[in-house]
XYZ file of C-alpha atoms in Angstrom:
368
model
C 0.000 0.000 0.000
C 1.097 3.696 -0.713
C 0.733 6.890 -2.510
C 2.195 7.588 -5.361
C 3.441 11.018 -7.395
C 3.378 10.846 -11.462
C 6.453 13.198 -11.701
C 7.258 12.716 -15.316
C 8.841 15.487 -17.132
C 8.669 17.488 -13.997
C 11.419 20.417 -14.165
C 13.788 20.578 -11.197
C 12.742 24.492 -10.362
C 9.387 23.559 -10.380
C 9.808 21.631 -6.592
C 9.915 24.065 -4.218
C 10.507 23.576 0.164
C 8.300 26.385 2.137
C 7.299 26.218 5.445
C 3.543 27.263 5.678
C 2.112 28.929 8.809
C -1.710 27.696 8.293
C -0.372 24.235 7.635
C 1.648 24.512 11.031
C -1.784 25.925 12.784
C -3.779 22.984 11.270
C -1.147 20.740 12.525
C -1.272 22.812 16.310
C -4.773 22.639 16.226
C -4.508 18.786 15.298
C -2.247 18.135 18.388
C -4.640 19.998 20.599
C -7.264 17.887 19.473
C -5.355 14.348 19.842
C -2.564 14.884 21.980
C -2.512 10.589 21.975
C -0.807 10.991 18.503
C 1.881 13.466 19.598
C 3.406 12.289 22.830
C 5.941 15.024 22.598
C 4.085 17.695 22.554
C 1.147 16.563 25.341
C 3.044 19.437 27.794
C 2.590 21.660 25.610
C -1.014 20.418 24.272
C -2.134 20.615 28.177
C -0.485 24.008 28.748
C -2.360 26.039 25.989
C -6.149 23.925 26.158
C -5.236 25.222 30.238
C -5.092 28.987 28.889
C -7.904 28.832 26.190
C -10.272 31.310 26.794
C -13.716 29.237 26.677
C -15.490 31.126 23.971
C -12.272 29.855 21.923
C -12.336 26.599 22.907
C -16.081 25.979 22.559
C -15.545 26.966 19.122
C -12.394 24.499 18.629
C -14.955 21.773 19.094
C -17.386 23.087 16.568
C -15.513 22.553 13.883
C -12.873 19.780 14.572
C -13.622 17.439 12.282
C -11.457 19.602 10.230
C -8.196 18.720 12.050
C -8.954 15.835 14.355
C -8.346 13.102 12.089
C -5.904 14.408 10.648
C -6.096 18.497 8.971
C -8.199 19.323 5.826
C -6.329 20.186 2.741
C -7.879 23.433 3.652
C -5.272 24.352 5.505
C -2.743 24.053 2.121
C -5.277 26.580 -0.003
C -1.924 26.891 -2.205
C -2.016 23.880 -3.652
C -6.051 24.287 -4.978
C -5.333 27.964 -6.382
C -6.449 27.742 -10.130
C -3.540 28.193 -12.491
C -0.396 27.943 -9.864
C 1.877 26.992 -9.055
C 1.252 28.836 -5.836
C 3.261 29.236 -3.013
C 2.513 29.597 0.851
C 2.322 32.800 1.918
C 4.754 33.904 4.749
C 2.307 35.042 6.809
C -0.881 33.624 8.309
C -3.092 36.388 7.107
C -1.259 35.838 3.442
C -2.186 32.202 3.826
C -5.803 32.969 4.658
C -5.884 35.466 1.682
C -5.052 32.231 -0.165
C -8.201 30.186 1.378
C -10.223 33.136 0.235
C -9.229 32.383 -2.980
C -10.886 28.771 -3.172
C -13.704 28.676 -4.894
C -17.269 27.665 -2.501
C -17.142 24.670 -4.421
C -13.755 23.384 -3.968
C -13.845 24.834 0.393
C -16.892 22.607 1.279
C -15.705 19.318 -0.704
C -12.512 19.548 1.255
C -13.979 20.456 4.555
C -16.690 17.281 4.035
C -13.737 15.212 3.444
C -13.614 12.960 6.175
C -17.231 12.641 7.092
C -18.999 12.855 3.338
C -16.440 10.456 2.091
C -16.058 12.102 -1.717
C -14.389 11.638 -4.397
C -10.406 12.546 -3.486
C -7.960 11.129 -6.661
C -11.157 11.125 -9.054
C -13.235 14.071 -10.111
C -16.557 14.181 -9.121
C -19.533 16.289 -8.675
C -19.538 18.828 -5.711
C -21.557 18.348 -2.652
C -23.318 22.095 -3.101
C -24.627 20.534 -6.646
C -25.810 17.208 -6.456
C -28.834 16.620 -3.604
C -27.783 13.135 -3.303
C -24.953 14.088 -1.755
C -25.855 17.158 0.408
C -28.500 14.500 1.953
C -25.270 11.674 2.623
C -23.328 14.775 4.044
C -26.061 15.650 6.519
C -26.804 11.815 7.940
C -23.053 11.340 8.452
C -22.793 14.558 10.134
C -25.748 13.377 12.304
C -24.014 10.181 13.566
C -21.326 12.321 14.810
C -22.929 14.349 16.851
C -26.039 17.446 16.788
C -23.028 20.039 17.000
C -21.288 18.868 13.502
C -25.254 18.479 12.074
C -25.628 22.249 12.543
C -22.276 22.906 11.301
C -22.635 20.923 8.194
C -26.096 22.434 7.631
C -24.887 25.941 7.759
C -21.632 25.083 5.296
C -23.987 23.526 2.725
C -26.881 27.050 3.135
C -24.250 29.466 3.362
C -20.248 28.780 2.488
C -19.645 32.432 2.500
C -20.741 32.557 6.248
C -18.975 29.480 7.401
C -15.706 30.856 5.379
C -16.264 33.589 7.885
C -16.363 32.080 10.766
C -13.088 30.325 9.610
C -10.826 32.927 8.983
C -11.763 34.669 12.144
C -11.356 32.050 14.473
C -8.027 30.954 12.988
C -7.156 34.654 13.646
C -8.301 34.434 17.281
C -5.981 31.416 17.720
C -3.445 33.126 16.213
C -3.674 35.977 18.847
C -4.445 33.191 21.715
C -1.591 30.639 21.354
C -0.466 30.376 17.692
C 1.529 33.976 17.464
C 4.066 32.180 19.743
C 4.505 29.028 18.242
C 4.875 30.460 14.962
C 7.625 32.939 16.151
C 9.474 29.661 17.702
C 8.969 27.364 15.001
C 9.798 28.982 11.952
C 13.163 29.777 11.782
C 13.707 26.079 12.454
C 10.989 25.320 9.493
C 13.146 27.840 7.174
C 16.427 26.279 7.673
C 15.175 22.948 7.203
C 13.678 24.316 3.923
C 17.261 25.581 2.932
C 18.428 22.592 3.433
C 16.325 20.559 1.978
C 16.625 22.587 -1.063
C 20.605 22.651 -1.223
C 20.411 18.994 -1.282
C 18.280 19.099 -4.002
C 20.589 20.934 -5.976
C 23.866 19.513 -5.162
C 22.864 16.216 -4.852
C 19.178 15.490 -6.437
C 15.689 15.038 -5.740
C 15.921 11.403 -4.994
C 18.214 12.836 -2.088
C 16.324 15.203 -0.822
C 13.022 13.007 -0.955
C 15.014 10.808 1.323
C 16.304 13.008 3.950
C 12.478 13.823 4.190
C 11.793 10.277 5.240
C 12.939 6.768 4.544
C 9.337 6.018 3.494
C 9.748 8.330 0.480
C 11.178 7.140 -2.482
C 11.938 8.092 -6.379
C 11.970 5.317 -8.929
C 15.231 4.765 -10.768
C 13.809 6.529 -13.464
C 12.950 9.435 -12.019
C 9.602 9.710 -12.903
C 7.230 8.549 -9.846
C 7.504 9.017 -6.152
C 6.407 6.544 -3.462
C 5.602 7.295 -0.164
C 4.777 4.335 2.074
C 1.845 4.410 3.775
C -1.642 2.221 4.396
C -3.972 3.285 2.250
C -3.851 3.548 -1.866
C -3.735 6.733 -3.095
C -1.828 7.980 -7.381
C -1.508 11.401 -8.593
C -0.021 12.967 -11.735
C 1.169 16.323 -11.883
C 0.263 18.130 -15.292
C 2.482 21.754 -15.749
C 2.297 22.330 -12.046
C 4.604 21.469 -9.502
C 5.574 19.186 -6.540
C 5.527 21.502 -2.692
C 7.335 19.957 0.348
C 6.139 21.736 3.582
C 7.793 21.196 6.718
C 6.213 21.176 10.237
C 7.492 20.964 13.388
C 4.723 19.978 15.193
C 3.800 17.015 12.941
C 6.000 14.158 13.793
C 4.748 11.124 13.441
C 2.239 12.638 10.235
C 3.916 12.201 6.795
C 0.800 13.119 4.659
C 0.952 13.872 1.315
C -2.016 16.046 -0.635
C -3.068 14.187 -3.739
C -6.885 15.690 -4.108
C -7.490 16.065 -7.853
C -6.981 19.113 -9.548
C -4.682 19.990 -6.619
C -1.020 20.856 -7.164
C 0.864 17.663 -5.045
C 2.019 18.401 -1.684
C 4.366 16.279 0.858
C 3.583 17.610 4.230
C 6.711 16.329 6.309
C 8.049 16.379 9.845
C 11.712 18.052 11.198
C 13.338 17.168 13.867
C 11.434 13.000 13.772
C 13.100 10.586 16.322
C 13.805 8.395 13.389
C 17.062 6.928 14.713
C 16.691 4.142 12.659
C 14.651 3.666 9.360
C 11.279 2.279 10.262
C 9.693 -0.785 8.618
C 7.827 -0.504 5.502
C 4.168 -1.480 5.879
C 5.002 -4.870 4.032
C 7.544 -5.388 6.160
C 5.024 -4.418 9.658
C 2.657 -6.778 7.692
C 4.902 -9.614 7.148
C 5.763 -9.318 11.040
C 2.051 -8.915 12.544
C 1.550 -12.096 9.958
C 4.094 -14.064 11.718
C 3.297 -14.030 15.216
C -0.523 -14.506 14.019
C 0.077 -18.424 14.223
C -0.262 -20.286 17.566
C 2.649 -22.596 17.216
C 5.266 -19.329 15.835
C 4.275 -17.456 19.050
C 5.312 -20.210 21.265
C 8.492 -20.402 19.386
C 9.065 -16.826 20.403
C 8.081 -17.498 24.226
C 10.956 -19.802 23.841
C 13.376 -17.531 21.844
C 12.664 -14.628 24.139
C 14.394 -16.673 27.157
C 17.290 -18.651 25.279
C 19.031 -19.545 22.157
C 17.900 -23.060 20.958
C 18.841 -25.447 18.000
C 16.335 -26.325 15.794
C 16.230 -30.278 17.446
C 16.240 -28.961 20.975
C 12.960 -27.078 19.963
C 12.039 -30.135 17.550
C 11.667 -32.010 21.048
C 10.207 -29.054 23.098
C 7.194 -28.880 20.761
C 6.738 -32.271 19.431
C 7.040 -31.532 15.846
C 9.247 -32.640 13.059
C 12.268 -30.628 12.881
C 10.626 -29.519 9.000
C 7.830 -28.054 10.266
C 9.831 -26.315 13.015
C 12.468 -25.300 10.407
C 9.142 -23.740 8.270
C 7.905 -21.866 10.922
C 11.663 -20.508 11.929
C 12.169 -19.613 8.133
C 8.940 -17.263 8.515
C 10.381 -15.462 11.416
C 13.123 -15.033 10.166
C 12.002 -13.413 6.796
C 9.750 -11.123 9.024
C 13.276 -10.142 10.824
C 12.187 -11.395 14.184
C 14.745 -13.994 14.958
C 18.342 -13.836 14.397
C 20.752 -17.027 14.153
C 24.601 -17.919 14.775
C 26.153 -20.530 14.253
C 28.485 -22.049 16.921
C 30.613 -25.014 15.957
C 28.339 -27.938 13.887
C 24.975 -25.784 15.646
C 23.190 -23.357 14.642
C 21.579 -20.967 17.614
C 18.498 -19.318 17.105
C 17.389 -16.719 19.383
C 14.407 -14.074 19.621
C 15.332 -10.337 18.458
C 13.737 -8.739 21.163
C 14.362 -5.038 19.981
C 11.999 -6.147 17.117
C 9.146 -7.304 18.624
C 8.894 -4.618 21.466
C 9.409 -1.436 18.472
C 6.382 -3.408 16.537
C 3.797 -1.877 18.681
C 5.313 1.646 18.328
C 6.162 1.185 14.657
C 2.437 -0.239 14.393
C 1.216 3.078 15.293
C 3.761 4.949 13.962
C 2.420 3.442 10.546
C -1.098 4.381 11.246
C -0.416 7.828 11.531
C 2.090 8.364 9.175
């Protein structure tokens, strides 16, 4: 599973690194919202929802379905402006300037997102137009609540109200919390753009894609990019151009904006505890396989406490030493087991390390 980037043909000054201060307030507002995904920043998370002025944060719940998932392309308006390639502004009021610029049509598809479930990679037609779909958009609003019912209702009778109420409460948390963030975090988020964009030009794109994240890749070619992640997802970009936006406040959230019509944008964190590379999701897949079977689990209870021979577990199971040797040979594809040989024997013993990162790296691959 992954998401994929057409970039065929795509000119090397037509990738560009820039931070983006709305994208950095959808991501703060995100955090807020789940601090369960951002275990680094929970201090901080508990600190600011402690000094929220209750108006504000009555309001944060009206709408945050917008950023509790994960954040609405909404806060990237860049990407959607007809006829880019657009960049972020430097500012959060230029940035809003830029979601006034979205058309009614193209602001309440993205908001409905995640609880109309439209079309994303395909065109499609909007939720304003079709009746069919204004009627979906209200029922799934109503399962989640009477507060995101009236707030659906009033996006689909009147966008230009909603759009609003948007801009001024982003403002408001602006003045509340986000004025301070911003002034901390972007001069880190510049210098990582800097850098990302010398590598770029020293050493190419496939290098710079890389130093984003080990789960971003370019083909040999040249021509597509892959970013590993569970769910399906293709775009091609047509005389636009690719955007990389950094965030500091996103880590463990690589997403990647692929909505049709869209200009492609990899929203990646700085600063990740990535110490290692993590697992693919074939390779989390392969492991979570593995230990699914009865009889390769009570290998491991054994491999956890010792290094055994395949006879000496042959006779601690009962089973013929080819069925044991299967059942090791699946481990050790899923990288779970190591062996050594000592002498005519070989030793096989649980790796540990492994198994206790696969419930981190589980979740690490569900947010990504």
């Amino acid at each position: 599973m992954s998401v994929s980037i057409d970039i065929a043909g795509l000119r090397p000054e037509r990738v560009a690194v820039v931070p983006s201060p709305l994208a950095e307030l959808g991501m703060a507002l995100h955090a807020l919202s789940e601090p369960a995904h951002h275990p680094g920043l929970q201090g901080w998370a508990t600190s600011v929802t402690a000094a929220l002025d209750p108006h504000l944060a009555d309001r944060m719940c009206e709408a945050d379905f917008l950023w509790r998932t994960t954040f609405s392309d909404l806060f990237l308006p860049c990407a959607g402006i007809p006829g880019g390639p657009t960049l972020p502004g430097g500012t959060l009021a230029e940035d809003l300037d830029l979601l006034d610029k979205l058309t009614d049509e193209q602001f309440v598809d993205a908001a409905l997102e995640f609880t109309c479930a439209l079309p994303y990679t395909t065109p499609g037609p909007s939720v304003l137009d079709d009746p069919d779909l204004r009627r979906r958009a209200a029922e799934l609003a109503a399962a989640r609540g009477p507060q995101q019912l009236r707030f659906t209702n009033r996006l689909l009778e009147d966008p230009p109200r909603i759009r609003a109420w948007l801009r001024q409460f982003l403002a408001d948390c602006e003045e509340a919390f986000f004025a301070d963030v911003w002034h901390r975090m972007r001069h880190q988020l510049a210098a990582d753009a800097r850098h990302r964009t010398d590598l770029m030009r020293h050493k190419g794109l496939a290098e710079a894609l890389t130093s984003v994240s080990a789960a971003v890749t370019l083909d040999e070619a040249g021509g597509r990019i892959t970013i590993d992640k569970l769910r399906q997802g293709h775009t091609v970009i047509r005389h636009r151009s690719l955007l990389l936006v950094p965030t500091s406040l996103g880590w463990p959230h690589l997403m990647v904006l692929h909505r049709h019509g869209w200009q492609p944008v990899l929203h990646y964190p700085v600063g990740s505890p990535e110490l290692t590379a993590p697992p693919s999701v074939d390779q989390l897949v392969l492991r979570m396989s593995a230990l699914s079977h009865p009889v390769r689990m009570q290998l491991c209870r054994n491999l956890a406490r010792s290094t055994y021979t395949t006879s000496e577990l042959v006779q601690i199971h009962g089973m013929t030493a080819p069925e044991i040797s299967r059942h090791l040979g699946v481990l050790k594809k899923a990288g779970l087991i190591t062996t050594r040989r000592r002498g005519r024997y070989v030793l096989h013993q649980l790796d540990v390390t492994a198994v206790a990162r696969l419930g981190g790296d589980f979740l690490e691959a569900l947010l990504r």
